[in-house]
Short mmCIF file of C-alpha atoms in Angstrom, two decimals:
data_model
loop_
_atom_site.label_atom_id
_atom_site.label_comp_id
_atom_site.label_asym_id
_atom_site.label_seq_id
_atom_site.Cartn_x
_atom_site.Cartn_y
_atom_site.Cartn_z
CA MET A 1 79.09 -5.95 -25.72
CA ARG A 2 80.96 -8.83 -26.97
CA GLN A 3 78.46 -9.80 -29.17
CA LEU A 4 78.28 -6.08 -30.54
CA LYS A 5 82.21 -5.90 -30.96
CA LEU A 6 81.89 -9.55 -33.13
CA SER A 7 78.85 -8.49 -35.21
CA LEU A 8 80.72 -5.36 -35.95
CA LEU A 9 83.70 -6.87 -36.83
CA ALA A 10 81.94 -9.70 -38.73
CA LEU A 11 80.09 -6.68 -41.07
CA CYS A 12 83.52 -5.33 -41.54
CA LEU A 13 84.44 -8.36 -42.71
CA ALA A 14 82.02 -9.72 -44.38
CA VAL A 15 82.34 -10.59 -48.11
CA PRO A 16 79.13 -11.26 -50.02
CA GLY A 17 79.44 -14.54 -52.30
CA GLY A 18 77.51 -15.35 -55.45
CA ALA A 19 74.85 -17.71 -53.75
CA GLN A 20 74.64 -15.42 -50.63
CA THR A 21 72.13 -12.46 -50.15
CA SER A 22 73.73 -9.26 -50.05
CA VAL A 23 74.96 -8.44 -46.80
CA PRO A 24 75.42 -4.46 -46.03
CA THR A 25 79.39 -4.22 -45.57
CA THR A 26 78.81 -0.53 -43.59
CA LEU A 27 76.89 0.29 -40.35
CA THR A 28 76.18 3.84 -39.62
CA LEU A 29 76.55 4.68 -36.03
CA GLU A 30 72.81 5.49 -35.88
CA GLU A 31 71.95 1.89 -37.03
CA ALA A 32 74.32 0.50 -34.38
CA VAL A 33 72.71 2.26 -31.61
CA ARG A 34 69.35 0.98 -32.98
CA LEU A 35 70.09 -2.48 -32.89
CA ALA A 36 71.92 -1.97 -29.81
CA LYS A 37 68.76 -0.96 -27.86
CA GLN A 38 66.71 -3.86 -29.52
CA ASN A 39 69.03 -6.11 -28.31
CA ASN A 40 70.79 -5.32 -25.11
CA PRO A 41 69.39 -7.38 -22.26
CA GLY A 42 70.72 -4.55 -19.46
CA TYR A 43 68.98 -1.98 -21.49
CA LEU A 44 65.50 -4.14 -22.07
CA GLN A 45 65.64 -4.72 -18.44
CA GLN A 46 65.38 -1.05 -17.53
CA LEU A 47 62.63 -0.22 -19.82
CA GLU A 48 60.80 -3.42 -18.32
CA GLY A 49 61.58 -1.69 -14.78
CA ARG A 50 60.10 1.38 -16.20
CA ARG A 51 56.70 -0.54 -17.16
CA ARG A 52 56.57 -1.79 -13.96
CA ALA A 53 56.86 1.04 -12.27
CA GLU A 54 53.87 2.93 -14.38
CA ASN A 55 51.82 0.02 -13.51
CA GLY A 56 52.26 0.65 -10.11
CA VAL A 57 51.12 4.00 -10.37
CA ARG A 58 48.18 2.70 -11.65
CA ASN A 59 47.53 0.78 -8.90
CA ALA A 60 48.23 3.49 -6.26
CA TYR A 61 45.50 5.62 -8.40
CA GLY A 62 43.04 2.35 -8.23
CA ALA A 63 43.25 2.76 -4.58
CA PHE A 64 41.17 5.65 -4.69
CA LEU A 65 38.51 3.92 -6.78
CA PRO A 66 35.04 2.67 -4.55
CA SER A 67 34.53 -0.67 -4.66
CA ALA A 68 31.02 -2.11 -5.45
CA SER A 69 29.45 -5.23 -4.53
CA SER A 70 25.94 -6.81 -5.47
CA THR A 71 24.05 -9.73 -4.42
CA LEU A 72 20.85 -11.18 -6.14
CA GLY A 73 18.68 -14.20 -4.61
CA GLY A 74 15.49 -15.83 -5.32
CA SER A 75 13.70 -18.52 -3.21
CA PHE A 76 10.45 -20.76 -4.18
CA ARG A 77 8.52 -22.48 -1.40
CA GLN A 78 6.00 -24.87 -2.34
CA GLY A 79 2.67 -24.55 -0.13
CA LYS A 80 2.13 -28.05 1.44
CA THR A 81 0.81 -28.91 4.39
CA GLN A 82 2.93 -30.68 6.80
CA TYR A 83 1.97 -32.85 9.76
CA PHE A 84 3.44 -33.19 12.96
CA GLN A 85 1.75 -35.38 15.40
CA GLY A 86 -1.19 -35.13 13.57
CA VAL A 87 -1.24 -31.48 13.56
CA ALA A 88 -1.44 -29.86 10.50
CA PHE A 89 1.41 -26.71 9.82
CA GLY A 90 1.94 -24.84 7.04
CA SER A 91 0.20 -23.05 4.13
CA ASN A 92 -1.82 -24.35 1.07
CA ALA A 93 -0.24 -21.15 -1.07
CA ASN A 94 3.07 -21.27 -2.87
CA THR A 95 5.57 -18.62 -1.97
CA LEU A 96 7.85 -16.95 -4.45
CA SER A 97 10.64 -14.44 -2.62
CA SER A 98 13.48 -12.18 -4.26
CA SER A 99 16.11 -10.27 -2.92
CA TRP A 100 19.08 -8.11 -4.10
CA SER A 101 21.39 -5.55 -2.42
CA LEU A 102 23.88 -3.25 -4.09
CA ASN A 103 26.90 -1.68 -1.82
CA VAL A 104 29.44 0.89 -2.53
CA SER A 105 32.06 1.82 -0.31
CA GLU A 106 35.22 3.87 -0.03
CA ARG A 107 38.14 3.65 1.92
CA LEU A 108 41.04 6.23 2.49
CA SER A 109 43.55 6.34 4.76
CA ALA A 110 47.03 7.93 5.20
CA SER A 111 48.79 4.73 3.86
CA THR A 112 47.02 5.35 0.35
CA PHE A 113 47.97 8.65 -0.34
CA THR A 114 51.77 7.40 0.94
CA ASN A 115 51.30 4.60 -1.59
CA LEU A 116 50.72 6.81 -4.33
CA ARG A 117 53.40 9.36 -3.36
CA ARG A 118 55.89 6.50 -2.91
CA SER A 119 54.57 4.64 -6.67
CA GLN A 120 55.46 8.47 -8.36
CA SER A 121 58.68 7.99 -6.59
CA LEU A 122 59.71 5.05 -7.89
CA GLU A 123 58.12 5.84 -11.15
CA ASP A 124 60.24 8.74 -11.45
CA ALA A 125 63.60 7.04 -10.59
CA SER A 126 63.09 4.24 -12.73
CA PHE A 127 62.75 6.99 -15.71
CA GLN A 128 65.83 8.08 -14.71
CA ASP A 129 67.56 4.64 -14.53
CA ALA A 130 66.32 3.86 -18.05
CA ALA A 131 67.65 7.63 -19.36
CA SER A 132 70.79 6.62 -17.64
CA ALA A 133 70.98 3.23 -19.20
CA GLU A 134 70.31 4.40 -22.44
CA GLN A 135 73.14 7.05 -22.49
CA GLU A 136 75.38 4.61 -21.50
CA LEU A 137 74.67 2.09 -23.98
CA ILE A 138 74.82 5.19 -26.62
CA SER A 139 78.66 6.05 -25.68
CA SER A 140 79.50 2.01 -25.22
CA VAL A 141 78.46 1.68 -28.71
CA THR A 142 79.65 4.73 -30.21
CA GLN A 143 82.80 3.89 -28.38
CA GLN A 144 83.02 0.49 -29.78
CA TYR A 145 82.03 1.79 -33.28
CA LEU A 146 84.80 4.15 -33.28
CA TYR A 147 87.42 1.10 -32.09
CA VAL A 148 86.20 -0.53 -35.05
CA LEU A 149 86.47 2.06 -37.50
CA GLN A 150 90.23 2.74 -36.08
CA ALA A 151 91.13 -0.74 -36.76
CA ALA A 152 89.74 -0.65 -39.74
CA ALA A 153 91.62 2.44 -40.83
CA CYS A 154 95.10 1.03 -39.51
CA LYS A 155 94.57 -2.35 -41.84
CA SER A 156 94.37 -0.04 -44.79
#
């Protein structure tokens, strides 16, 4: 907020020089609110909290999806006779084998539904927090804007 006051005051006192680029000497309330929304860390933190809560709801819905796994295997054995104490074992034919499997499972429990409801509640709360932070920011910027206008009117 202090930085916003200083920037508003600097904009009011700025006098463009010949070599400088043109700096606007007036700032509308809408521009001040827009700049504050883009640069206020507290407000941006509330928006980030809202995004995290939205991701939490997506994750809770993801618990309702089934899980799947698959395996694929293969082997080759060269047919060769082996001797053990003079006795021949094994076969003369080559052996090629393969195997595969696909498993799909679904697990639902009471905690799955509870986690979804909890995530939705957290999302609602984060939306309310962000809306509250936005209103607080608008109120603060408006108050400071009016203060700077009053100070400028007193100088005149």
